[in-house]
Coordinates of N, CA and C in Angstrom, one line a residue:
T1 N -10.1 39.8 -12.4 CA -11.3 39.5 -11.6 C -12.3 40.6 -11.8
V2 N -13.5 40.3 -12.0 CA -14.6 41.3 -12.1 C -15.6 41.0 -11.0
T3 N -16.0 42.1 -10.3 CA -17.0 42.0 -9.3 C -18.1 43.0 -9.7
M4 N -19.3 42.8 -9.1 CA -20.4 43.7 -9.3 C -20.8 44.3 -8.0
G5 N -21.4 45.5 -8.1 CA -21.9 46.2 -6.9 C -22.7 47.4 -7.3
I6 N -23.1 48.1 -6.2 CA -24.0 49.2 -6.4 C -23.2 50.5 -5.9
V7 N -23.3 51.6 -6.6 CA -22.8 52.8 -6.2 C -23.8 53.4 -5.2
S8 N -23.4 53.5 -3.9 CA -24.3 53.9 -2.9 C -24.2 55.4 -2.5
A9 N -23.1 56.1 -2.9 CA -23.0 57.5 -2.6 C -21.9 58.1 -3.5
I10 N -22.1 59.4 -3.8 CA -21.0 60.1 -4.5 C -20.7 61.3 -3.7
G11 N -19.5 61.9 -3.9 CA -19.1 63.1 -3.2 C -18.7 62.8 -1.7
R12 N -18.3 61.6 -1.4 CA -18.0 61.3 -0.1 C -16.6 61.9 0.3
G13 N -16.6 62.6 1.4 CA -15.4 63.3 1.9 C -15.3 63.1 3.4
S14 N -14.3 63.8 4.0 CA -14.1 63.8 5.4 C -13.9 62.4 5.9
L15 N -13.2 61.6 5.1 CA -12.9 60.2 5.5 C -11.5 60.1 6.1
G16 N -10.7 61.1 5.9 CA -9.3 61.0 6.4 C -8.4 60.2 5.5
L17 N -8.8 60.0 4.2 CA -8.0 59.1 3.3 C -7.0 59.9 2.5
A18 N -7.4 61.2 2.2 CA -6.5 62.0 1.3 C -6.8 63.5 1.6
D19 N -5.9 64.4 1.1 CA -6.1 65.8 1.3 C -7.4 66.3 0.6
Y20 N -7.6 65.7 -0.6 CA -8.8 66.2 -1.4 C -9.7 64.9 -1.6
E21 N -10.9 65.0 -1.0 CA -11.7 63.8 -1.0 C -13.1 64.1 -1.7
D22 N -13.4 63.3 -2.7 CA -14.6 63.4 -3.5 C -14.9 62.0 -4.0
F23 N -15.0 61.1 -3.1 CA -15.0 59.7 -3.5 C -16.4 59.2 -3.9
I24 N -16.4 58.2 -4.8 CA -17.6 57.4 -5.1 C -17.5 56.2 -4.1
Q25 N -18.7 55.9 -3.5 CA -18.8 54.8 -2.5 C -19.5 53.7 -3.2
T26 N -19.0 52.5 -3.1 CA -19.6 51.3 -3.7 C -19.4 50.1 -2.8
D27 N -20.4 49.1 -3.1 CA -20.2 47.9 -2.3 C -19.6 46.8 -3.2
A28 N -19.2 47.1 -4.4 CA -18.4 46.2 -5.3 C -17.2 45.8 -4.5
A29 N -16.9 44.5 -4.5 CA -15.7 44.0 -3.8 C -14.4 44.5 -4.2
I30 N -13.8 45.3 -3.4 CA -12.4 45.8 -3.6 C -11.5 45.3 -2.5
N31 N -10.5 44.6 -2.9 CA -9.6 44.0 -1.9 C -8.2 44.6 -1.9
P32 N -7.4 44.4 -0.9 CA -6.1 44.9 -1.0 C -5.4 44.5 -2.2
G33 N -4.7 45.4 -2.9 CA -4.1 45.1 -4.2 C -4.9 45.5 -5.4
N34 N -6.2 45.9 -5.2 CA -7.1 46.3 -6.3 C -7.0 47.7 -6.6
S35 N -6.3 48.5 -5.8 CA -6.2 50.0 -6.0 C -5.7 50.2 -7.4
G36 N -6.3 51.1 -8.1 CA -5.9 51.5 -9.5 C -6.7 50.8 -10.5
G37 N -7.6 49.8 -10.1 CA -8.5 49.2 -11.0 C -9.6 50.0 -11.4
A38 N -10.3 49.7 -12.5 CA -11.4 50.6 -13.0 C -12.7 50.2 -12.3
L39 N -13.5 51.2 -12.0 CA -14.9 51.1 -11.6 C -15.6 51.5 -12.8
V40 N -16.4 50.6 -13.4 CA -17.1 50.8 -14.6 C -18.6 50.7 -14.4
N41 N -19.3 51.4 -15.3 CA -20.8 51.3 -15.2 C -21.3 50.2 -16.1
T42 N -22.6 50.0 -16.3 CA -23.1 48.9 -17.0 C -22.8 49.0 -18.5
R43 N -22.4 50.2 -19.0 CA -22.1 50.4 -20.4 C -20.6 50.2 -20.6
G44 N -19.8 49.8 -19.6 CA -18.4 49.6 -19.7 C -17.6 50.9 -19.7
E45 N -18.2 52.0 -19.3 CA -17.5 53.3 -19.2 C -16.8 53.4 -17.8
V46 N -15.6 53.8 -17.8 CA -14.8 54.0 -16.6 C -15.4 55.2 -15.9
V47 N -15.9 55.0 -14.7 CA -16.5 56.1 -13.9 C -15.6 56.5 -12.7
G48 N -14.7 55.5 -12.3 CA -13.8 55.8 -11.2 C -12.6 54.9 -11.2
I49 N -11.7 55.2 -10.3 CA -10.5 54.4 -10.1 C -10.5 54.0 -8.6
N50 N -10.6 52.6 -8.4 CA -10.7 52.1 -7.1 C -9.5 52.5 -6.3
T51 N -9.7 52.9 -5.0 CA -8.7 53.5 -4.3 C -8.5 53.0 -2.8
A52 N -9.6 52.8 -2.2 CA -9.6 52.4 -0.8 C -10.8 51.6 -0.4
I53 N -10.6 50.9 0.8 CA -11.8 50.2 1.4 C -11.9 50.6 2.8
Y54 N -13.1 50.4 3.3 CA -13.4 50.6 4.8 C -13.2 49.2 5.3
S55 N -12.3 49.0 6.3 CA -12.0 47.7 6.8 C -11.5 47.8 8.2
R56 N -11.9 46.9 9.1 CA -11.4 46.8 10.4 C -10.4 45.7 10.4
T57 N -10.4 44.8 9.4 CA -9.6 43.6 9.4 C -8.5 43.6 8.4
G58 N -8.6 44.5 7.4 CA -7.7 44.6 6.3 C -8.3 44.0 5.0
G59 N -9.4 43.2 5.2 CA -10.0 42.6 4.0 C -11.3 43.4 3.7
Y60 N -11.9 43.0 2.6 CA -13.2 43.6 2.2 C -14.3 43.4 3.2
Q61 N -15.0 44.5 3.5 CA -16.1 44.4 4.4 C -17.4 45.1 3.9
G62 N -17.4 45.3 2.6 CA -18.7 45.8 2.0 C -18.7 47.3 1.6
I63 N -17.6 48.0 1.9 CA -17.6 49.4 1.5 C -16.2 49.8 0.8
G64 N -16.3 50.2 -0.4 CA -15.1 50.6 -1.1 C -15.2 52.1 -1.6
F65 N -14.1 52.7 -2.0 CA -14.1 54.0 -2.5 C -13.3 54.2 -3.7
A66 N -13.8 55.0 -4.7 CA -13.1 55.2 -5.9 C -13.0 56.7 -6.2
I67 N -11.9 57.1 -6.8 CA -11.7 58.5 -7.2 C -12.5 58.6 -8.5
P68 N -13.4 59.7 -8.6 CA -14.1 59.9 -9.9 C -13.2 60.0 -11.1
S69 N -13.6 59.4 -12.2 CA -12.7 59.4 -13.4 C -12.3 60.8 -13.9
N70 N -13.3 61.8 -13.7 CA -12.9 63.1 -14.2 C -11.9 63.8 -13.3
M71 N -11.9 63.4 -12.0 CA -10.8 64.0 -11.1 C -9.5 63.3 -11.5
A72 N -9.5 62.0 -11.7 CA -8.3 61.3 -12.1 C -7.7 61.8 -13.4
R73 N -8.6 62.1 -14.4 CA -8.2 62.7 -15.7 C -7.5 64.0 -15.5
D74 N -8.1 64.9 -14.6 CA -7.5 66.2 -14.4 C -6.0 66.0 -13.8
V75 N -5.8 65.1 -12.9 CA -4.5 64.9 -12.3 C -3.6 64.3 -13.4
L76 N -4.0 63.4 -14.2 CA -3.2 62.8 -15.3 C -2.8 63.9 -16.3
D77 N -3.8 64.7 -16.7 CA -3.5 65.7 -17.7 C -2.4 66.7 -17.1
S78 N -2.5 67.1 -15.8 CA -1.6 68.0 -15.2 C -0.2 67.4 -15.2
I79 N -0.1 66.1 -14.8 CA 1.2 65.5 -14.7 C 1.8 65.4 -16.1
L80 N 1.0 65.0 -17.1 CA 1.6 64.9 -18.5 C 2.0 66.3 -19.0
K81 N 1.3 67.3 -18.7 CA 1.6 68.7 -19.2 C 2.7 69.4 -18.4
H82 N 2.7 69.2 -17.1 CA 3.7 70.0 -16.2 C 4.7 69.1 -15.5
G83 N 4.5 67.8 -15.5 CA 5.4 66.9 -14.7 C 5.0 66.9 -13.3
R84 N 3.9 67.5 -12.9 CA 3.5 67.6 -11.5 C 2.0 68.0 -11.5
V85 N 1.3 67.9 -10.4 CA 0.0 68.3 -10.3 C 0.0 69.8 -10.0
V86 N -0.6 70.6 -10.8 CA -0.7 72.1 -10.7 C -2.1 72.4 -10.2
R87 N -2.1 73.0 -9.0 CA -3.4 73.5 -8.4 C -3.3 75.0 -8.1
G88 N -4.4 75.6 -8.3 CA -4.5 77.0 -7.9 C -4.4 77.2 -6.4
Y89 N -4.1 78.4 -6.0 CA -4.0 78.8 -4.6 C -4.9 79.9 -4.3
A90 N -5.8 79.7 -3.3 CA -6.7 80.7 -2.8 C -6.2 81.4 -1.6
G91 N -5.4 80.8 -0.8 CA -4.9 81.4 0.4 C -5.9 81.4 1.6
I92 N -6.7 80.4 1.7 CA -7.6 80.2 2.8 C -7.6 78.9 3.4
A93 N -7.9 78.8 4.7 CA -8.1 77.5 5.4 C -9.6 77.6 5.8
V94 N -10.3 76.5 5.6 CA -11.7 76.5 6.0 C -12.0 75.4 7.0
Q95 N -13.0 75.5 7.8 CA -13.5 74.5 8.7 C -15.0 74.3 8.5
N96 N -15.5 73.2 8.9 CA -16.9 72.9 8.8 C -17.7 73.8 9.7
L97 N -18.9 74.2 9.1 CA -19.8 75.0 9.9 C -20.6 74.0 10.8
T98 N -20.2 73.8 12.0 CA -20.9 72.8 12.9 C -22.1 73.5 13.5
P99 N -23.1 72.8 14.0 CA -24.2 73.4 14.6 C -23.8 74.3 15.8
E100 N -22.8 74.0 16.5 CA -22.3 74.9 17.6 C -21.8 76.2 17.0
I101 N -21.0 76.2 15.9 CA -20.5 77.4 15.3 C -21.7 78.2 14.7
A102 N -22.6 77.5 14.1 CA -23.8 78.2 13.5 C -24.6 78.9 14.6
R103 N -24.7 78.3 15.8 CA -25.4 79.0 16.9 C -24.7 80.2 17.4
A104 N -23.3 80.0 17.5 CA -22.5 81.1 18.0 C -22.6 82.3 17.0
F105 N -22.7 82.1 15.7 CA -22.8 83.2 14.7 C -24.3 83.5 14.5
D106 N -25.2 82.9 15.1 CA -26.6 83.1 15.0 C -27.0 82.9 13.5
L107 N -26.6 81.7 13.0 CA -26.9 81.4 11.6 C -28.0 80.4 11.4
G108 N -28.7 80.0 12.4 CA -29.8 79.1 12.3 C -29.3 77.7 11.8
E109 N -30.0 77.2 10.7 CA -29.7 75.9 10.2 C -28.8 76.0 8.9
M110 N -28.1 77.1 8.8 CA -27.3 77.3 7.6 C -26.2 76.2 7.5
R111 N -25.8 75.9 6.3 CA -24.7 74.9 6.0 C -23.7 75.7 5.2
G112 N -22.4 75.3 5.4 CA -21.4 75.9 4.6 C -20.0 75.6 5.3
A113 N -19.0 76.4 4.9 CA -17.7 76.3 5.4 C -17.3 77.7 6.0
V114 N -16.6 77.7 7.1 CA -16.2 78.9 7.8 C -14.7 79.2 7.4
V115 N -14.5 80.4 7.0 CA -13.1 80.8 6.7 C -12.4 80.9 8.1
A116 N -11.5 79.9 8.3 CA -10.8 79.9 9.6 C -9.5 80.8 9.7
S117 N -8.9 80.9 8.5 CA -7.7 81.7 8.4 C -7.4 82.1 7.0
L118 N -6.7 83.2 6.8 CA -6.4 83.7 5.5 C -4.9 84.1 5.4
D119 N -4.4 83.9 4.2 CA -3.1 84.4 3.9 C -3.3 85.9 3.5
P120 N -2.8 86.8 4.3 CA -3.1 88.2 4.1 C -2.6 88.7 2.7
D121 N -1.7 88.0 2.1 CA -1.3 88.4 0.7 C -1.9 87.5 -0.3
G122 N -2.8 86.6 0.0 CA -3.4 85.7 -0.9 C -4.6 86.2 -1.7
P123 N -5.0 85.4 -2.7 CA -6.1 85.8 -3.5 C -7.4 86.0 -2.8
A124 N -7.7 85.2 -1.8 CA -9.0 85.3 -1.1 C -9.1 86.6 -0.3
A125 N -8.0 87.0 0.3 CA -7.9 88.3 1.0 C -8.0 89.4 0.1
A126 N -7.4 89.3 -1.1 CA -7.5 90.3 -2.1 C -9.0 90.5 -2.6
A127 N -9.7 89.4 -2.6 CA -11.1 89.4 -3.0 C -12.1 89.9 -2.0
G128 N -11.5 90.2 -0.8 CA -12.3 90.7 0.3 C -12.8 89.8 1.3
L129 N -12.4 88.5 1.3 CA -12.9 87.5 2.3 C -12.2 87.9 3.6
E130 N -12.9 87.6 4.7 CA -12.4 87.8 6.0 C -12.6 86.5 6.9
R131 N -11.7 86.4 7.9 CA -11.9 85.3 8.8 C -13.3 85.4 9.5
G132 N -13.9 84.2 9.5 CA -15.3 84.2 10.1 C -16.4 84.2 9.0
D133 N -16.0 84.6 7.8 CA -17.0 84.5 6.7 C -17.5 83.0 6.5
V134 N -18.7 82.9 6.2 CA -19.3 81.5 5.9 C -19.5 81.4 4.4
I135 N -18.8 80.5 3.8 CA -19.0 80.3 2.4 C -20.2 79.3 2.2
V136 N -21.2 79.8 1.5 CA -22.4 79.0 1.4 C -22.6 78.5 -0.1
S137 N -21.9 79.1 -1.0 CA -22.0 78.7 -2.4 C -20.7 78.9 -3.1
F138 N -20.3 77.9 -3.9 CA -19.1 77.9 -4.7 C -19.4 77.6 -6.1
R139 N -19.2 78.7 -7.0 CA -19.5 78.6 -8.4 C -20.9 78.1 -8.6
G140 N -21.8 78.7 -7.9 CA -23.2 78.4 -8.0 C -23.7 77.1 -7.4
R141 N -22.9 76.3 -6.8 CA -23.3 75.1 -6.1 C -23.3 75.3 -4.6
P142 N -24.3 74.8 -3.9 CA -24.3 75.0 -2.5 C -23.2 74.3 -1.8
V143 N -22.6 74.9 -0.8 CA -21.5 74.3 0.0 C -22.1 73.6 1.2
V144 N -21.9 72.3 1.3 CA -22.4 71.6 2.5 C -21.4 71.4 3.6
S145 N -20.1 71.4 3.2 CA -19.0 71.2 4.2 C -17.7 71.8 3.7
D146 N -16.8 71.9 4.7 CA -15.5 72.4 4.3 C -14.8 71.6 3.2
N147 N -15.1 70.3 3.2 CA -14.5 69.4 2.2 C -15.0 69.8 0.8
D148 N -16.2 70.3 0.7 CA -16.7 70.8 -0.6 C -15.8 71.9 -1.2
V149 N -15.4 72.9 -0.3 CA -14.6 74.0 -0.7 C -13.2 73.5 -1.1
R150 N -12.6 72.7 -0.2 CA -11.2 72.2 -0.5 C -11.2 71.4 -1.8
T151 N -12.2 70.5 -2.0 CA -12.2 69.7 -3.2 C -12.4 70.5 -4.5
Q152 N -13.3 71.5 -4.4 CA -13.6 72.4 -5.6 C -12.4 73.2 -5.9
L153 N -11.7 73.7 -4.9 CA -10.5 74.5 -5.1 C -9.4 73.7 -5.7
S154 N -9.3 72.4 -5.3 CA -8.2 71.6 -5.7 C -8.3 71.3 -7.2
R155 N -9.5 71.5 -7.8 CA -9.7 71.2 -9.2 C -9.4 72.4 -10.1
L156 N -9.1 73.6 -9.5 CA -8.9 74.8 -10.2 C -7.4 75.0 -10.4
K157 N -7.1 75.7 -11.5 CA -5.7 76.1 -11.8 C -5.4 77.5 -11.6
P158 N -4.2 77.9 -11.5 CA -3.8 79.3 -11.4 C -4.5 80.1 -12.5
G159 N -5.1 81.3 -12.2 CA -5.8 82.1 -13.1 C -7.3 81.8 -13.2
D160 N -7.8 80.6 -12.7 CA -9.2 80.3 -12.7 C -9.9 81.2 -11.7
R161 N -11.2 81.5 -11.9 CA -12.0 82.3 -11.1 C -13.0 81.5 -10.3
A162 N -13.1 81.8 -9.0 CA -14.1 81.1 -8.2 C -15.1 82.1 -7.6
A163 N -16.3 82.0 -8.1 CA -17.4 82.9 -7.6 C -18.0 82.3 -6.3
L164 N -17.9 83.1 -5.3 CA -18.4 82.6 -4.0 C -19.6 83.4 -3.5
E165 N -20.5 82.8 -2.8 CA -21.5 83.5 -2.0 C -21.2 83.2 -0.6
L166 N -21.2 84.3 0.2 CA -20.8 84.1 1.6 C -21.7 84.9 2.5
V167 N -21.7 84.6 3.8 CA -22.5 85.3 4.8 C -21.5 85.9 5.8
R168 N -21.7 87.2 6.0 CA -20.9 88.0 7.0 C -21.9 88.9 7.7
D169 N -21.8 88.8 9.0 CA -22.7 89.6 9.9 C -24.2 89.5 9.5
G170 N -24.6 88.3 9.1 CA -26.0 88.1 8.7 C -26.4 88.6 7.3
Q171 N -25.4 89.1 6.6 CA -25.7 89.6 5.2 C -25.0 88.7 4.2
R172 N -25.8 88.4 3.1 CA -25.2 87.7 2.0 C -24.4 88.6 1.1
R173 N -23.2 88.1 0.7 CA -22.3 88.9 -0.1 C -21.8 88.0 -1.2
E174 N -21.2 88.6 -2.3 CA -20.6 87.8 -3.3 C -19.1 88.2 -3.4
A175 N -18.3 87.3 -3.8 CA -16.9 87.6 -4.0 C -16.4 86.7 -5.1
T176 N -15.4 87.2 -5.9 CA -14.8 86.3 -6.9 C -13.3 86.3 -6.6
V177 N -12.8 85.1 -6.3 CA -11.4 84.8 -6.0 C -10.7 84.4 -7.3
V178 N -9.6 85.0 -7.7 CA -8.8 84.6 -8.8 C -7.6 83.9 -8.3
L179 N -7.5 82.6 -8.5 CA -6.5 81.8 -8.0 C -5.1 82.1 -8.6
S180 N -4.1 81.9 -7.7 CA -2.7 82.2 -8.2 C -1.9 80.9 -8.1
E181 N -0.6 81.0 -8.4 CA 0.3 79.9 -8.1 C 0.5 79.8 -6.6
P182 N 0.7 78.6 -6.1 CA 1.0 78.5 -4.7 C 2.3 79.2 -4.4
P183 N 2.5 79.8 -3.2 CA 3.8 80.4 -2.8 C 4.8 79.3 -2.8
A184 N 6.1 79.6 -3.0 CA 7.2 78.6 -2.9 C 7.0 77.9 -1.5
G185 N 7.2 76.6 -1.5 CA 7.2 75.8 -0.3 C 5.8 75.3 0.0
Q186 N 4.7 75.7 -0.8 CA 3.4 75.2 -0.6 C 2.9 74.5 -1.9
R187 N 3.7 73.9 -2.6 CA 3.3 73.3 -3.9 C 2.8 71.9 -3.7
G188 N 3.1 71.2 -2.6 CA 2.6 69.9 -2.3 C 1.2 70.0 -1.7
P189 N 0.6 68.8 -1.5 CA -0.8 68.8 -0.9 C -0.7 69.4 0.5
A190 N -1.6 70.3 0.8 CA -1.7 71.0 2.1 C -3.2 71.4 2.3
R191 N -3.6 71.5 3.5 CA -4.9 71.9 3.8 C -5.2 73.4 3.5
R192 N -4.1 74.1 3.4 CA -4.3 75.6 3.1 C -4.4 75.9 1.6
R193 N -5.6 75.7 1.1 CA -5.8 75.9 -0.3 C -6.8 77.0 -0.5

């Protein structure tokens, strides 16, 4: 079955569907059982893998989500090469910079992700990050939410470098985190990336 629709958003996250969310949103009809099907553009190129729908009844209600094809390719390549998904480990947990937190830190209208906790022996701590730092840029791209940081980190492998711009005590700083292998016991999906 082929259906048509419009891509209405990219980079959708914070939906509670997966640990790492960077979905393409579409109104193309996706019904239960269609997961794994291709989302293609008008040239027939695969741009995503259909994954989920927004539904109160269990049936299609006009909003579907697909994993971007480049993210699916990264996962496939990792499984073929290592037999599992290999992700780098930064040793941080982040939370969204809400307006309330921004006011408490006197940050005005700034957007980003707050470092909520750190593994004291992890790569982020070694790079000088501290609890309460606000990450405002990741590899040159502005950070809009905590999901941005989690998703970007999930695409990196051990040994990859992540250049961050952060704000601490009202001052902008730069740090480079060199990701490592996750510690034993943290190889599966977890929020602490």
